[in-house]
């Protein structure tokens, strides 16, 4: 996530290079600045990101979709949404949110994290569901390799419509 880096315990901690920049983007949105104004501002800052945990920083050019996704992601308030379950990261560890939930609602003109505006940002184009939650963070107890995440769908026998879906993790090691 922009403005954060993953520590050894796989927790999000403020990225010393970018946390203040990304926080300022939320402040600009709260002040009524447009997403275009925010995008222009951040691109003038020489914003850089780490593509891999042990790699150096590379320039990141923000586009309109990047800004929109950032402003609609409740994780920046400390709320991690997993399906219909909400987890308050500030109660799990020393997570430092960039804004309050109320500020998030104000920016998004929403009154709930279940608002269609918020949900749409997490749904891939075409309506497909991606199984990337906690990717690279769940390990096999036997071989210590990361598990592959996937979604198992349950379909109605008569209509063949998907009636439910659940995450599933699988070890790909052959032993």
mmCIF file of C-alpha atoms in Angstrom:
data_model
loop_
_atom_site.group_PDB
_atom_site.id
_atom_site.type_symbol
_atom_site.label_atom_id
_atom_site.label_comp_id
_atom_site.label_asym_id
_atom_site.label_seq_id
_atom_site.Cartn_x
_atom_site.Cartn_y
_atom_site.Cartn_z
ATOM 1 C CA UNK A 1 0.000 0.000 0.000
ATOM 2 C CA UNK A 2 1.259 3.458 -0.850
ATOM 3 C CA UNK A 3 2.818 5.161 2.163
ATOM 4 C CA UNK A 4 3.429 1.917 4.013
ATOM 5 C CA UNK A 5 6.039 -0.793 3.965
ATOM 6 C CA UNK A 6 5.790 -4.340 5.258
ATOM 7 C CA UNK A 7 7.954 -5.143 8.277
ATOM 8 C CA UNK A 8 9.463 -8.517 9.219
ATOM 9 C CA UNK A 9 6.242 -9.535 10.965
ATOM 10 C CA UNK A 10 4.287 -8.797 7.733
ATOM 11 C CA UNK A 11 2.640 -5.727 9.282
ATOM 12 C CA UNK A 12 2.171 -2.403 7.560
ATOM 13 C CA UNK A 13 4.372 0.339 8.995
ATOM 14 C CA UNK A 14 4.777 3.937 7.760
ATOM 15 C CA UNK A 15 7.227 4.235 4.862
ATOM 16 C CA UNK A 16 9.621 7.022 5.919
ATOM 17 C CA UNK A 17 9.858 8.280 2.319
ATOM 18 C CA UNK A 18 6.172 8.338 1.422
ATOM 19 C CA UNK A 19 3.887 8.314 4.445
ATOM 20 C CA UNK A 20 3.749 12.122 4.672
ATOM 21 C CA UNK A 21 3.156 12.477 0.904
ATOM 22 C CA UNK A 22 0.274 10.018 0.861
ATOM 23 C CA UNK A 23 -1.203 11.529 4.046
ATOM 24 C CA UNK A 24 -1.081 14.922 2.339
ATOM 25 C CA UNK A 25 -3.070 13.502 -0.590
ATOM 26 C CA UNK A 26 -5.902 12.663 1.825
ATOM 27 C CA UNK A 27 -5.666 16.152 3.370
ATOM 28 C CA UNK A 28 -5.947 17.672 -0.102
ATOM 29 C CA UNK A 29 -9.083 15.599 -0.771
ATOM 30 C CA UNK A 30 -10.573 16.712 2.558
ATOM 31 C CA UNK A 31 -9.841 20.326 1.562
ATOM 32 C CA UNK A 32 -11.887 19.814 -1.606
ATOM 33 C CA UNK A 33 -9.073 19.445 -4.130
ATOM 34 C CA UNK A 34 -9.924 17.391 -7.214
ATOM 35 C CA UNK A 35 -8.331 14.040 -7.954
ATOM 36 C CA UNK A 36 -6.619 15.697 -10.914
ATOM 37 C CA UNK A 37 -5.103 18.369 -8.634
ATOM 38 C CA UNK A 38 -3.947 15.645 -6.232
ATOM 39 C CA UNK A 39 -2.438 13.620 -9.087
ATOM 40 C CA UNK A 40 -0.546 16.647 -10.453
ATOM 41 C CA UNK A 41 0.753 17.516 -6.976
ATOM 42 C CA UNK A 42 2.002 13.999 -6.135
ATOM 43 C CA UNK A 43 3.662 13.558 -9.539
ATOM 44 C CA UNK A 44 5.591 16.813 -8.971
ATOM 45 C CA UNK A 45 6.951 15.421 -5.688
ATOM 46 C CA UNK A 46 9.142 12.812 -7.399
ATOM 47 C CA UNK A 47 7.197 10.029 -5.689
ATOM 48 C CA UNK A 48 9.063 6.711 -5.601
ATOM 49 C CA UNK A 49 8.074 3.201 -4.535
ATOM 50 C CA UNK A 50 9.773 -0.091 -3.741
ATOM 51 C CA UNK A 51 8.555 -2.702 -6.199
ATOM 52 C CA UNK A 52 10.034 -5.562 -4.154
ATOM 53 C CA UNK A 53 10.770 -5.613 -0.454
ATOM 54 C CA UNK A 54 14.562 -5.764 -0.828
ATOM 55 C CA UNK A 55 14.845 -3.595 -3.933
ATOM 56 C CA UNK A 56 15.568 0.090 -4.295
ATOM 57 C CA UNK A 57 13.039 2.813 -4.983
ATOM 58 C CA UNK A 58 11.771 3.555 -8.499
ATOM 59 C CA UNK A 59 9.717 6.492 -9.758
ATOM 60 C CA UNK A 60 5.964 5.975 -9.739
ATOM 61 C CA UNK A 61 3.801 8.106 -12.012
ATOM 62 C CA UNK A 62 0.284 8.383 -10.575
ATOM 63 C CA UNK A 63 -2.692 8.216 -12.934
ATOM 64 C CA UNK A 64 -6.334 9.078 -12.242
ATOM 65 C CA UNK A 65 -7.194 5.489 -11.339
ATOM 66 C CA UNK A 66 -4.345 5.307 -8.807
ATOM 67 C CA UNK A 67 -5.638 8.382 -6.967
ATOM 68 C CA UNK A 68 -9.235 7.171 -7.066
ATOM 69 C CA UNK A 69 -8.305 3.740 -5.678
ATOM 70 C CA UNK A 70 -6.199 5.301 -2.939
ATOM 71 C CA UNK A 71 -8.973 7.623 -1.769
ATOM 72 C CA UNK A 72 -11.498 4.771 -1.680
ATOM 73 C CA UNK A 73 -9.369 2.247 0.175
ATOM 74 C CA UNK A 74 -10.506 1.938 3.824
ATOM 75 C CA UNK A 75 -7.193 0.349 4.810
ATOM 76 C CA UNK A 76 -5.758 3.861 5.178
ATOM 77 C CA UNK A 77 -8.128 4.357 8.150
ATOM 78 C CA UNK A 78 -6.843 1.179 9.786
ATOM 79 C CA UNK A 79 -9.850 -0.876 8.682
ATOM 80 C CA UNK A 80 -9.063 -4.041 6.774
ATOM 81 C CA UNK A 81 -12.092 -5.547 5.092
ATOM 82 C CA UNK A 82 -12.100 -9.272 4.401
ATOM 83 C CA UNK A 83 -15.361 -10.357 2.782
ATOM 84 C CA UNK A 84 -18.032 -9.146 5.192
ATOM 85 C CA UNK A 85 -15.634 -9.038 8.130
ATOM 86 C CA UNK A 86 -13.901 -5.868 9.285
ATOM 87 C CA UNK A 87 -10.638 -5.888 11.221
ATOM 88 C CA UNK A 88 -9.402 -2.829 13.111
ATOM 89 C CA UNK A 89 -5.633 -2.972 12.544
ATOM 90 C CA UNK A 90 -5.026 -0.420 15.317
ATOM 91 C CA UNK A 91 -6.291 -3.018 17.810
ATOM 92 C CA UNK A 92 -4.018 -5.740 16.421
ATOM 93 C CA UNK A 93 -0.763 -3.797 16.438
ATOM 94 C CA UNK A 94 0.662 -0.260 16.311
ATOM 95 C CA UNK A 95 -0.831 0.503 12.862
ATOM 96 C CA UNK A 96 -0.733 4.240 12.098
ATOM 97 C CA UNK A 97 -3.782 5.298 10.047
ATOM 98 C CA UNK A 98 -3.566 8.247 7.664
ATOM 99 C CA UNK A 99 -7.092 9.462 8.359
ATOM 100 C CA UNK A 100 -10.121 8.697 10.503
ATOM 101 C CA UNK A 101 -13.081 6.651 9.332
ATOM 102 C CA UNK A 102 -15.242 9.809 9.450
ATOM 103 C CA UNK A 103 -12.752 11.660 7.232
ATOM 104 C CA UNK A 104 -12.822 8.681 4.865
ATOM 105 C CA UNK A 105 -16.631 8.904 4.707
ATOM 106 C CA UNK A 106 -16.407 12.639 4.046
ATOM 107 C CA UNK A 107 -13.958 12.220 1.153
ATOM 108 C CA UNK A 108 -16.065 9.459 -0.402
ATOM 109 C CA UNK A 109 -19.459 11.002 0.359
ATOM 110 C CA UNK A 110 -20.435 7.702 1.957
ATOM 111 C CA UNK A 111 -21.873 6.685 5.288
ATOM 112 C CA UNK A 112 -20.679 3.081 5.348
ATOM 113 C CA UNK A 113 -17.764 0.945 4.249
ATOM 114 C CA UNK A 114 -20.397 -1.143 2.447
ATOM 115 C CA UNK A 115 -21.272 1.786 0.164
ATOM 116 C CA UNK A 116 -21.341 0.783 -3.502
ATOM 117 C CA UNK A 117 -18.745 3.507 -4.205
ATOM 118 C CA UNK A 118 -16.320 1.862 -1.796
ATOM 119 C CA UNK A 119 -17.074 -1.721 -2.827
ATOM 120 C CA UNK A 120 -16.648 -0.964 -6.533
ATOM 121 C CA UNK A 121 -13.012 -0.010 -6.081
ATOM 122 C CA UNK A 122 -12.194 -3.489 -4.754
ATOM 123 C CA UNK A 123 -14.003 -5.353 -7.522
ATOM 124 C CA UNK A 124 -11.870 -5.991 -10.600
ATOM 125 C CA UNK A 125 -13.143 -4.801 -13.956
ATOM 126 C CA UNK A 126 -15.519 -7.270 -15.511
ATOM 127 C CA UNK A 127 -16.834 -8.303 -12.100
ATOM 128 C CA UNK A 128 -14.340 -11.141 -11.645
ATOM 129 C CA UNK A 129 -13.172 -11.815 -8.130
ATOM 130 C CA UNK A 130 -9.443 -12.087 -7.561
ATOM 131 C CA UNK A 131 -7.958 -14.342 -4.916
ATOM 132 C CA UNK A 132 -5.092 -12.139 -3.830
ATOM 133 C CA UNK A 133 -5.952 -11.505 -0.198
ATOM 134 C CA UNK A 134 -2.950 -12.090 2.049
ATOM 135 C CA UNK A 135 -0.996 -13.343 -0.965
ATOM 136 C CA UNK A 136 2.558 -14.117 0.110
ATOM 137 C CA UNK A 137 1.637 -13.796 3.787
ATOM 138 C CA UNK A 138 0.202 -17.253 4.583
ATOM 139 C CA UNK A 139 2.714 -20.075 4.971
ATOM 140 C CA UNK A 140 2.503 -23.870 5.031
ATOM 141 C CA UNK A 141 3.192 -25.234 8.508
ATOM 142 C CA UNK A 142 5.023 -28.233 7.037
ATOM 143 C CA UNK A 143 7.342 -26.800 4.363
ATOM 144 C CA UNK A 144 7.294 -23.060 5.223
ATOM 145 C CA UNK A 145 6.489 -22.097 1.600
ATOM 146 C CA UNK A 146 3.821 -19.500 0.862
ATOM 147 C CA UNK A 147 0.398 -20.911 0.131
ATOM 148 C CA UNK A 148 -1.459 -20.283 -3.112
ATOM 149 C CA UNK A 149 -4.752 -18.454 -2.577
ATOM 150 C CA UNK A 150 -7.824 -19.209 -4.623
ATOM 151 C CA UNK A 151 -11.558 -18.802 -4.499
ATOM 152 C CA UNK A 152 -13.880 -21.787 -4.349
ATOM 153 C CA UNK A 153 -17.337 -20.982 -5.712
ATOM 154 C CA UNK A 154 -20.542 -22.777 -4.801
ATOM 155 C CA UNK A 155 -23.087 -22.782 -7.618
ATOM 156 C CA UNK A 156 -26.806 -23.381 -7.590
ATOM 157 C CA UNK A 157 -27.435 -26.803 -9.154
ATOM 158 C CA UNK A 158 -30.460 -25.597 -11.139
ATOM 159 C CA UNK A 159 -29.405 -22.130 -12.310
ATOM 160 C CA UNK A 160 -25.621 -22.575 -12.289
ATOM 161 C CA UNK A 161 -25.377 -19.144 -10.613
ATOM 162 C CA UNK A 162 -22.695 -18.563 -8.008
ATOM 163 C CA UNK A 163 -24.433 -18.486 -4.621
ATOM 164 C CA UNK A 164 -21.359 -18.149 -2.429
ATOM 165 C CA UNK A 165 -17.591 -18.040 -2.567
ATOM 166 C CA UNK A 166 -14.835 -18.629 -0.036
ATOM 167 C CA UNK A 167 -11.100 -18.223 0.079
ATOM 168 C CA UNK A 168 -8.991 -21.349 0.013
ATOM 169 C CA UNK A 169 -5.265 -21.683 0.576
ATOM 170 C CA UNK A 170 -3.270 -24.590 -0.882
ATOM 171 C CA UNK A 171 0.320 -25.696 -0.556
ATOM 172 C CA UNK A 172 1.829 -26.349 -3.989
ATOM 173 C CA UNK A 173 4.837 -28.277 -2.630
ATOM 174 C CA UNK A 174 4.768 -31.878 -3.843
ATOM 175 C CA UNK A 175 5.846 -33.518 -0.592
#
